Coordinates of C-alpha atoms and ligand atoms in Angstrom, one line a residue:
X1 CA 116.8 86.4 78.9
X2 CA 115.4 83.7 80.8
X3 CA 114.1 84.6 84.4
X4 CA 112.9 82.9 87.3
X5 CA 111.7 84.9 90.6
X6 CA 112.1 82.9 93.8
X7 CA 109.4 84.7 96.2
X8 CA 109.4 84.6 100.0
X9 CA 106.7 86.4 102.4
X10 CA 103.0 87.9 101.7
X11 CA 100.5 87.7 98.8
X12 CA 101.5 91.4 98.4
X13 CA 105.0 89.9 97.4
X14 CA 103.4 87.4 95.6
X15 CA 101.5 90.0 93.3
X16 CA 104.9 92.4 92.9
X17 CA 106.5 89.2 91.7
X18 CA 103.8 88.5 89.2
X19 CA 103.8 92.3 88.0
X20 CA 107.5 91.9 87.3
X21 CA 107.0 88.8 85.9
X22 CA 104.4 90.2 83.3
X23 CA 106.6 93.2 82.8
X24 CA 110.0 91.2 81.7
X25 CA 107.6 89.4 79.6
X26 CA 106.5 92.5 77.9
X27 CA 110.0 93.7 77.6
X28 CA 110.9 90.6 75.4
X29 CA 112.5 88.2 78.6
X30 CA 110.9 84.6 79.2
X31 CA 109.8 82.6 82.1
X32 CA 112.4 79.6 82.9
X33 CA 111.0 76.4 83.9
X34 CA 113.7 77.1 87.0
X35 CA 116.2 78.6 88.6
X36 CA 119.0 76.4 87.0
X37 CA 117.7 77.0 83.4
X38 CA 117.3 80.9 84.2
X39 CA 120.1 83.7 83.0
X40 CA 118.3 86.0 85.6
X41 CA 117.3 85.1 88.7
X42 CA 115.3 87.7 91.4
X43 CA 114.9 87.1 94.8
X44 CA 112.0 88.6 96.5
X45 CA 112.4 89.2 100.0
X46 CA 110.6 89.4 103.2
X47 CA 111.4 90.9 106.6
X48 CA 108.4 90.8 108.9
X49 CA 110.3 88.8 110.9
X50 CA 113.8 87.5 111.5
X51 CA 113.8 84.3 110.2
X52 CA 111.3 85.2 107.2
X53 CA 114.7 87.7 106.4
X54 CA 116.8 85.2 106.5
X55 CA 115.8 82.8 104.1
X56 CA 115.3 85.0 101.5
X57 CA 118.8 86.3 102.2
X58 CA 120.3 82.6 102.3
X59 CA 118.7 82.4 99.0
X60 CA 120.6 85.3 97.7
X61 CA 123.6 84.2 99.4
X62 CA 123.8 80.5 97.4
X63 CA 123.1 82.3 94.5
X64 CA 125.7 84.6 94.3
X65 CA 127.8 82.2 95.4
X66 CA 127.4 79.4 92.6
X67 CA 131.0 78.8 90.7
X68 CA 131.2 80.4 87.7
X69 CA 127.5 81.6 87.9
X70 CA 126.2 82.3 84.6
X71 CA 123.2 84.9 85.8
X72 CA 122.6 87.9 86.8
X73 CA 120.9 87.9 90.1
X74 CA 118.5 90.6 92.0
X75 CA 117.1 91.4 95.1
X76 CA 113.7 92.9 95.5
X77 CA 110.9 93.3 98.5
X78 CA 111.3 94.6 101.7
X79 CA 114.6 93.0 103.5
X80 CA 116.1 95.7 100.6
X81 CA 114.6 98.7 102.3
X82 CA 115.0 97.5 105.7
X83 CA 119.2 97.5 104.9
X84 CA 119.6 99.8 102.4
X85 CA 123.0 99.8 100.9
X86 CA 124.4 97.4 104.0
X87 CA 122.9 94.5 101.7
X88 CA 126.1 94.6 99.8
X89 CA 128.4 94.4 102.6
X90 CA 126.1 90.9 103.3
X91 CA 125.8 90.5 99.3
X92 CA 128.9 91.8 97.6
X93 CA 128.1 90.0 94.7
X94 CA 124.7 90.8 94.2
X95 CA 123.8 92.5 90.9
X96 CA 120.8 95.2 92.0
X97 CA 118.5 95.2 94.7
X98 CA 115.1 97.1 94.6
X99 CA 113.3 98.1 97.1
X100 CA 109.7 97.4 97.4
X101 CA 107.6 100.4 95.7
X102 CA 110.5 100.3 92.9
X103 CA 109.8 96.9 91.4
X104 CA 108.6 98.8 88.2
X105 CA 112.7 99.8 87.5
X106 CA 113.4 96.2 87.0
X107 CA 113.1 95.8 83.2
X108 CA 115.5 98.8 82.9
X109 CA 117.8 97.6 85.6
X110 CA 117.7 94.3 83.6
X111 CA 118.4 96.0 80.0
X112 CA 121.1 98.2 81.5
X113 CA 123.1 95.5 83.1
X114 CA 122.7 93.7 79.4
X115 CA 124.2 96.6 77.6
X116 CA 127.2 96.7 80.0
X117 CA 127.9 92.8 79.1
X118 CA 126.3 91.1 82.0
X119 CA 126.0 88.4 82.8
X120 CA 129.5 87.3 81.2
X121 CA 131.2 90.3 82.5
X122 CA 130.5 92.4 85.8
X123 CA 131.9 95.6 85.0
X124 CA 129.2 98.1 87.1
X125 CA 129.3 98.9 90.6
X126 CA 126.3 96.7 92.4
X127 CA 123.0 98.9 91.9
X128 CA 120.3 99.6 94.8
X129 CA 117.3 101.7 94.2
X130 CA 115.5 103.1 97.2
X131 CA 111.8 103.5 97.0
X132 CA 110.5 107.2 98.6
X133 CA 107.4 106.4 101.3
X134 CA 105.2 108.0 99.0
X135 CA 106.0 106.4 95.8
X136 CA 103.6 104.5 93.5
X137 CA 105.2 102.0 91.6
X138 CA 104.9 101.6 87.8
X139 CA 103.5 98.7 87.1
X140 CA 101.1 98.2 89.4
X141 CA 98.1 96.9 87.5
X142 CA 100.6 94.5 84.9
X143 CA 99.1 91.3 84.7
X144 CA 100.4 88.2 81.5
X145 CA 98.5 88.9 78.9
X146 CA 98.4 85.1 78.4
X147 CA 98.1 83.1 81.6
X148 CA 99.4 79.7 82.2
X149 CA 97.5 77.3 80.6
X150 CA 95.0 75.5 83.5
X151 CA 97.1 76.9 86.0
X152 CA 95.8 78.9 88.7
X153 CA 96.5 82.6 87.4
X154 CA 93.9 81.2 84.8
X155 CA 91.1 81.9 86.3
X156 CA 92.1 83.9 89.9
X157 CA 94.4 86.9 90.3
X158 CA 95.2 89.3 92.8
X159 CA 95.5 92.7 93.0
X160 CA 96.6 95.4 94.5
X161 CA 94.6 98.3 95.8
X162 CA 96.7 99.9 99.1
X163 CA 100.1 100.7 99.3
X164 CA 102.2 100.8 102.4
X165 CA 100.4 101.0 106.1
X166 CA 99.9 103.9 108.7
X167 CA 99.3 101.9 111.4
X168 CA 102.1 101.7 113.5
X169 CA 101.7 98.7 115.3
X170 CA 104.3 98.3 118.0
X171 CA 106.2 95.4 116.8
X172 CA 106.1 95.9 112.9
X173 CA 108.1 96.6 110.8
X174 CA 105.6 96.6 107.9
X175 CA 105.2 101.0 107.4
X176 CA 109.0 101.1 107.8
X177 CA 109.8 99.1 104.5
X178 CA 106.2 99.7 103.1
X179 CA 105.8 102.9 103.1
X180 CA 102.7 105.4 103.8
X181 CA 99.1 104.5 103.1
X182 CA 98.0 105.2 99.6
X183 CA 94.7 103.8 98.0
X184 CA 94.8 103.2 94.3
X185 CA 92.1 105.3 92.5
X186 CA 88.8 103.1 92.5
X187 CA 88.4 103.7 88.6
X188 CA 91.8 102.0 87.8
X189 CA 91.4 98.6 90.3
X190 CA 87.7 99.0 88.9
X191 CA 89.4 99.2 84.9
X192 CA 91.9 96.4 85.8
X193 CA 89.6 93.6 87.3
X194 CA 87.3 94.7 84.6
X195 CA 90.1 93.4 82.1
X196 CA 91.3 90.3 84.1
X197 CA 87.4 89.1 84.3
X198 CA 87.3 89.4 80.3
X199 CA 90.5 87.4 79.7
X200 CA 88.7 84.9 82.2
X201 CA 89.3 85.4 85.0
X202 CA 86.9 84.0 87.8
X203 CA 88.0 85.5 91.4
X204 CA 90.2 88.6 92.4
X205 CA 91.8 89.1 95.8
X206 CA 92.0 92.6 96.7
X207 CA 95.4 93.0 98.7
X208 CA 96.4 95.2 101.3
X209 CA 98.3 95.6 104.8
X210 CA 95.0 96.8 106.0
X211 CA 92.4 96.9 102.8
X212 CA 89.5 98.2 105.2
X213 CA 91.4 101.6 105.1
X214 CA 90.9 102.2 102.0
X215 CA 89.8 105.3 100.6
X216 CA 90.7 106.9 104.3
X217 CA 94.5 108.6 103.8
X218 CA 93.4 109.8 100.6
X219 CA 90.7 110.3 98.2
X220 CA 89.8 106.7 95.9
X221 CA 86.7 107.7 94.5
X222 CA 86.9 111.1 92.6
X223 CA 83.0 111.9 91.6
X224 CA 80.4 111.4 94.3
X225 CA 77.2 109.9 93.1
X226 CA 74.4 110.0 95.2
X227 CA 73.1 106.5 93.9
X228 CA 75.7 104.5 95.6
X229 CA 74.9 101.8 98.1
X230 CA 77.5 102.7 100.3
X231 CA 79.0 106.0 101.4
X232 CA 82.8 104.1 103.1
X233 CA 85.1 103.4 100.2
X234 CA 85.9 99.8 100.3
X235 CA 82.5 98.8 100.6
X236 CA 81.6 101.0 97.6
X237 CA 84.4 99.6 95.8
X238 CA 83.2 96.0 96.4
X239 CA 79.8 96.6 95.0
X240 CA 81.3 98.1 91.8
X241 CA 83.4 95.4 91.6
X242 CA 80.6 93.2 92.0
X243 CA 78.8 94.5 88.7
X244 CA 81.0 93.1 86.7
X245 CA 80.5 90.5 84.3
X246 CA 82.1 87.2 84.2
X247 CA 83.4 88.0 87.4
X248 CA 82.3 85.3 90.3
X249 CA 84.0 85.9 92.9
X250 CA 85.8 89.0 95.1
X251 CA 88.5 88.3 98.5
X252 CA 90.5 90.7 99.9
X253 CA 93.0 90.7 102.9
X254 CA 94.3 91.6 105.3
X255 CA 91.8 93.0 107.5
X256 CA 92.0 95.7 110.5
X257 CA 89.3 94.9 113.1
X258 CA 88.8 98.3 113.4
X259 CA 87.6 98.8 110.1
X260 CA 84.6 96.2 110.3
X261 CA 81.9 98.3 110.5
X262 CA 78.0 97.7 110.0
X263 CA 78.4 98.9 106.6
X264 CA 80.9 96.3 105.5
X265 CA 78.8 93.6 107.2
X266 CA 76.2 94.4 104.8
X267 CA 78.5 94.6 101.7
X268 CA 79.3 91.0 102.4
X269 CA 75.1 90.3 102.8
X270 CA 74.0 92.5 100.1
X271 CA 76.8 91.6 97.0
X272 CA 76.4 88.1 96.2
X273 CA 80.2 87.9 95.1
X274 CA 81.7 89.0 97.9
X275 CA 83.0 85.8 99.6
X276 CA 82.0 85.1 103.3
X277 CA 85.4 85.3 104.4
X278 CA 87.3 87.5 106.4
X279 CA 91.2 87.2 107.6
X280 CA 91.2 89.4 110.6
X281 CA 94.6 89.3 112.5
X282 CA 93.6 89.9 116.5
X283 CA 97.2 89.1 117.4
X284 CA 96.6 88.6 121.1
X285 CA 93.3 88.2 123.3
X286 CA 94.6 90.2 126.5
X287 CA 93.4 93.4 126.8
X288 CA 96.7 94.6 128.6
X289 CA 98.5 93.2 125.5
X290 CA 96.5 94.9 122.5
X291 CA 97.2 98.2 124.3
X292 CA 100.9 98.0 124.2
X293 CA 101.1 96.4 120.5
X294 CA 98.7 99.8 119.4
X295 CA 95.9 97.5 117.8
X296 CA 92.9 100.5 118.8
X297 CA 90.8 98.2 119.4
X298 CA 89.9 95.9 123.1
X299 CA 89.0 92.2 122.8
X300 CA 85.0 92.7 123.8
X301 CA 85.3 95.1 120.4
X302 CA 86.8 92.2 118.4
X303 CA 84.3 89.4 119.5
X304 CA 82.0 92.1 118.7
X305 CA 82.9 92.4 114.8
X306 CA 83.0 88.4 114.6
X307 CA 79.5 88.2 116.3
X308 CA 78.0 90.9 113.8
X309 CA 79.6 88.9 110.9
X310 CA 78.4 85.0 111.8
X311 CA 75.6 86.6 113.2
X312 CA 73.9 86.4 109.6
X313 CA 75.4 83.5 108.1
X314 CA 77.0 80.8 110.7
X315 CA 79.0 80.1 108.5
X316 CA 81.3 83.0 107.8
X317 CA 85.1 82.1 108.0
X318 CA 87.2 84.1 110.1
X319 CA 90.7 83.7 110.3
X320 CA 93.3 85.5 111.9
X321 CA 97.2 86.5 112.9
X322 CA 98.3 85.9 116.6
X323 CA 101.9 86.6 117.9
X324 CA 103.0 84.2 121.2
X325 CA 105.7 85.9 123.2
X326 CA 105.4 89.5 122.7
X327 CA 107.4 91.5 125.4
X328 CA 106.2 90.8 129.0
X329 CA 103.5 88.3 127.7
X330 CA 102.5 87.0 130.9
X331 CA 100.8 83.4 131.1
X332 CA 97.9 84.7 132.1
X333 CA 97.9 87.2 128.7
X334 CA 98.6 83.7 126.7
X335 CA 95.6 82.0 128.3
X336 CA 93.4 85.4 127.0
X337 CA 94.4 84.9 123.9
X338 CA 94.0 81.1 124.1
X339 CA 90.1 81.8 125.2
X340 CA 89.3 84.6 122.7
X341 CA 90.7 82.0 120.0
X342 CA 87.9 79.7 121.5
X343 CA 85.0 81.9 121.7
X344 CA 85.9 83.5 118.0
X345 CA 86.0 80.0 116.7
X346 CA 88.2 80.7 114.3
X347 CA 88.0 78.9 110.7
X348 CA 91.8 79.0 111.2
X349 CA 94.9 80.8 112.9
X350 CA 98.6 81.6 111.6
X351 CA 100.2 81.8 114.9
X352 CA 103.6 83.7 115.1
X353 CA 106.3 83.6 117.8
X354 CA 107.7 87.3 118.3
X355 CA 110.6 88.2 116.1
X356 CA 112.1 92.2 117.6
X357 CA 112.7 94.2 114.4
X358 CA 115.0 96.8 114.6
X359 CA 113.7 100.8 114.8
X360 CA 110.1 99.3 116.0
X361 CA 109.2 100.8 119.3
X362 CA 108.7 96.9 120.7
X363 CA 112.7 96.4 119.7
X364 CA 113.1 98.5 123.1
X365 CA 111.7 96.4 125.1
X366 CA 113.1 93.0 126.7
X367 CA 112.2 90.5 124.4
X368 CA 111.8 88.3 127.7
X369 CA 109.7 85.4 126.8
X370 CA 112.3 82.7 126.3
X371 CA 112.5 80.6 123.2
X372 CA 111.0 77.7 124.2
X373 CA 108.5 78.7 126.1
X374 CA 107.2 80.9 122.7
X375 CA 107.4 77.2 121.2
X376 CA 105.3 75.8 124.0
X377 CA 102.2 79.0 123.3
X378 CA 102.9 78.0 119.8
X379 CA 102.2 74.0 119.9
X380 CA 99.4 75.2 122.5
X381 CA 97.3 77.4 120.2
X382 CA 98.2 75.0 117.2
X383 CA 96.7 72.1 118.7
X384 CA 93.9 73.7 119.8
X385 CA 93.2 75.4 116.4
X386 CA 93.4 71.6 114.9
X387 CA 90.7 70.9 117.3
X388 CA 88.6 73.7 116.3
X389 CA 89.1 73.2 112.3
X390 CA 87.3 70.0 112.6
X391 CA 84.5 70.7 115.2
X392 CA 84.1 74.5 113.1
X393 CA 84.1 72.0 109.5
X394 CA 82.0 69.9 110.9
X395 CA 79.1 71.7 111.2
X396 CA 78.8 71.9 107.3
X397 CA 78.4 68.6 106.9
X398 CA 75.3 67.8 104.9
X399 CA 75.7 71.3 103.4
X400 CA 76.2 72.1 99.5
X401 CA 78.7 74.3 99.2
X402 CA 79.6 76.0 95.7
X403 CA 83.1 75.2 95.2
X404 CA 85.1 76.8 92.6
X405 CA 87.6 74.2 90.8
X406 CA 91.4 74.6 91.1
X407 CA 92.2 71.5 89.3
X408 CA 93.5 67.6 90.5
X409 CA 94.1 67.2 94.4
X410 CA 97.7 67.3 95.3
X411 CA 97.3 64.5 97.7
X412 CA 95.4 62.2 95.5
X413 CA 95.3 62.7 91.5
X414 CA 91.9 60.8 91.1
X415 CA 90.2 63.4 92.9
X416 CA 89.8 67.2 92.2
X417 CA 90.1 69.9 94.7
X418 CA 88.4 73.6 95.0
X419 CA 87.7 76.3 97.5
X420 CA 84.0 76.9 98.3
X421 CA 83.2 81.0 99.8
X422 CA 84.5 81.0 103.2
X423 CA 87.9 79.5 101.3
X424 CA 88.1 76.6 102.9
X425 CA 89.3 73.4 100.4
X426 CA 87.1 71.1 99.8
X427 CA 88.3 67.7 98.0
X428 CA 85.8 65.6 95.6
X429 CA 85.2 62.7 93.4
X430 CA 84.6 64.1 89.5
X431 CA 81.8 61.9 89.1
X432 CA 81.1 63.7 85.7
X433 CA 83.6 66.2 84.1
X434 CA 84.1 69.0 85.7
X435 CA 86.5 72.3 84.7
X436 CA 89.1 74.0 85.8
X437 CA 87.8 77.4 86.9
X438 CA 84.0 76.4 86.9
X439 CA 81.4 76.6 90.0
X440 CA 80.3 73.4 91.1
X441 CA 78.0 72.2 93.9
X442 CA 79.2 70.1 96.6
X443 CA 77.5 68.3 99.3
X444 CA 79.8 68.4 102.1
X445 CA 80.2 64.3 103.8
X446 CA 84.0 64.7 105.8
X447 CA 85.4 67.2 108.0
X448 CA 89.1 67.0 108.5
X449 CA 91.1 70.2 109.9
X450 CA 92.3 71.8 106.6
X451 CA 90.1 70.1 104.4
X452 CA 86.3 69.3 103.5
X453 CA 85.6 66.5 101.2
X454 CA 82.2 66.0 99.6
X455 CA 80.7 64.5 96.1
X456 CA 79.3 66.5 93.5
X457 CA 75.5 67.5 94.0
Ligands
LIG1 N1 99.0 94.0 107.6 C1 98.6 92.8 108.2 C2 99.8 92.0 108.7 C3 101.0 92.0 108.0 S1 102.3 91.1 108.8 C4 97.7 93.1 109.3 O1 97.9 93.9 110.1 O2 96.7 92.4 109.3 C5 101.6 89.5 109.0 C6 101.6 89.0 110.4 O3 102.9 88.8 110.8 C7 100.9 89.9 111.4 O4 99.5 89.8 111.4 C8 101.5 89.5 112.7 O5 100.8 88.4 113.3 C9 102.9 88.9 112.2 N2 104.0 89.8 112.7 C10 104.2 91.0 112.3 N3 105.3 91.5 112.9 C11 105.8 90.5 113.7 C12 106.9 90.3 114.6 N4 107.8 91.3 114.8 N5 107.1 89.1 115.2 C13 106.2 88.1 115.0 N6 105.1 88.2 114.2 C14 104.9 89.4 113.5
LIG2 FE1 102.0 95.9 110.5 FE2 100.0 96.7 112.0 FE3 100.3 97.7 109.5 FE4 99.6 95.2 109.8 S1 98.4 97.0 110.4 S2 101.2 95.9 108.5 S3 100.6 94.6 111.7 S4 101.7 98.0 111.3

């Protein structure tokens, strides 16, 4: 068949889409240049918050509903887990939906439906699979064997090393459809970037809802050697990882501030392809605040972990998560957050107006700050952010940064755009030939908000 996946939320969808993409591949199915030209089409959904739901459920919706639809269609991700066998009552004609540590049943669900004449003729009753909390999917580490030619799974992949999330934030609903902690054994991510860099690959992004825990609800590395570098996990696992031939470069996110300890800091000093970049969600700057939303850690600690990481190289990106409006938010709580974002000088900031999500202990509280006042904190921290992208880009002017080719800039074909370590784009002329997927100096000459643009050095 031909399939297309439609994919809403995280790069943790983002990868599960991928691995079912590689494994219909395997199992004989091609990708469809889009969703019109596609027998099946898979939805992968997202609940973190209300709206995020809804789209992907719209999606659905306009799918199923198509006259005379020729295609099978599924749901996948985490809005499947969050309503369970009430997404039919929503969906009635929806052909399977899988929740988000199942994604490996989808070839099967796919061949089944086949065999009982689908798409032409919808004789089963509509399927939902149910992932346990402790489940490890199947499939985990499938990657194409052949990736798009000069596209971006070329030369960059991500992948997954920790299931689920312990943490228990007060308004998440992230460990309810997620699942428990689980860390992938370091051999196997250590096998499968291996096999990724000798296809080509150029930079891995290590993905998790808090990768910093890793190795900590159970056991990653299975022989102790008393040679490492580094006795935490994760920063054990990055200087494996970054022995490894071919490879250049090594992300990972998301980030707990909790978890940035001294050690990690050096990890970033000591393995030259670990990228000086770190996404580290603070979600509010009031102290009062971080205490109700269970974040373990007070905003002197957080400045803390940003000081220790710029303190050796200025230049260190941080970005981060904040949510405007959480229960009770007073204005003097938005104007912490509004001077924490200023003394972290963040690279950049996603900024998130609070969405309740039902069974999260926050859901019981009055979600009091009204609408447009969330909108104002929003526009607020935005602008200010815009402000700080230039003055924080600015300061690399007349730098060389090594920026790692993606290909032609959207904006403006002539030039070619890349990211250099702290991820940050930077846009240049190719004065000579350059390559997809190669390392090329750039001296830094314009700072915008988003974007750097330089020549070639
Ligand atoms: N595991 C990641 C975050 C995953 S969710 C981490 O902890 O770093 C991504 C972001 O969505 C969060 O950082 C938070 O800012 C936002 N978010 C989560 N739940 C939310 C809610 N109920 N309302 C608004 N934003 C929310
Ligand atoms: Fe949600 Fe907190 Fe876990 Fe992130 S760390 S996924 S915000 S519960």
């Amino acid at each position: 068949m031909r399939f297309h996946i439609h994919t809403y939320g995280c790069q943790m969808n983002v990868r599960d889409s991928e691995a079912v993409s590689a494994m219909l591949t395997a199992a004989g199915h091609v990708r469809a240049a889009g969703e019109e030209d596609a027998d099946l089409v898979i939805v992968n959904s997202c609940t973190v918050r209300q709206k995020a739901e809804e789209k992907a459920l719209g999606k659905c919706g306009n799918l199923c509903a198509a006259k005379g639809r020729p295609q099978i269609v599924g749901l996948m991700g985490c809005a499947v887990k969050r309503l369970g066998a009430d997404i039919f009552k929503k969906l009635p004609k929806l052909d399977f939906a899988v929740g988000p540590r199942r994604f490996g049943l989808i070839p099967k669900i796919v061949a089944d439906l086949q065999a009982q004449g689908y798409p032409t003729s919808r004789t089963g009753a509509n399927r939902l699979e149910l992932p346990d909390e402790d489940e490890i999917p199947e499939g985990l580490s499938a990657h194409a064997d052949a990736p798009v030619d000069g596209g971006a799974d070329a030369f960059k992949s991500y992948v997954t090393i920790l299931l689920g999330c312990d943490n228990r934030c007060s308004y998440c609903i992230v460990p309810d459809v997620r699942g428990h902690e689980y860390s992938r054994p370091a051999r196997e991510v250590i096998a499968e970037v291996a096999a990724l860099a000798a296809r080509g690959v150029k930079e891995v992004c290590l993905l998790g809802q808090s990768v910093l825990r890793y190795g900590v609800r159970n056991k990653a590395w299975f022989e102790e050697d008393p040679t490492l570098q580094y006795s935490e996990s994760f920063p054990r696992l990055l200087a494996a990882l970054n022995e490894i031939d071919g490879l250049e470069r090594i992300r990972f996110t998301s980030a707990h501030p909790k978890g940035c300890t001294d050690e990690l800091v050096r990890t970033f000093r000591e393995c030259r392809k670990v990228c000086r970049h770190i996404h580290l969600p603070v979600q509010s700057g009031s102290d009062r605040i971080l205490k109700e939303m269970g974040r373990h850690y007070t905003r002197a600690e957080y400045l803390a972990a940003v000081a220790k990481l710029r303190a050796f190289d200025p230049s260190f990106a941080v970005t981060t998560d904040v949510i405007v409006g959480y229960p009770g938010e007073t204005e003097e709580d938005f104007e912490a957050t509004r001077s924490l974002m200023e003394e972290a000088g963040f690279d950049n900031a996603f900024i998130f107006k609070y969405s309740p999500r039902p069974g999260t202990r926050a859901a019981a509280l009055p979600d009091d700050v009204p609408t447009a006042e969330k909108e104002r904190r929003d526009q607020v921290l935005l602008a200010d952010q815009e402000r700080r992208g230039v003055r924080r880009n600015q300061t690399l002017i007349g730098t060389v940064r090594e920026v790692l080719v993606e290909g032609p800039s959207l904006r403006n074909r002539a030039r070619w755009s890349g990211r250099e370590t702290g991820n940050r784009i930077v846009v240049f002329e190719p004065s000579v030939p350059v390559a997809v997927g190669a390392i090329v100096p750039v001296r830094i000459t314009e700072a915008h908000p988003q974007i750097l643009v330089g020549e070639l050095a």
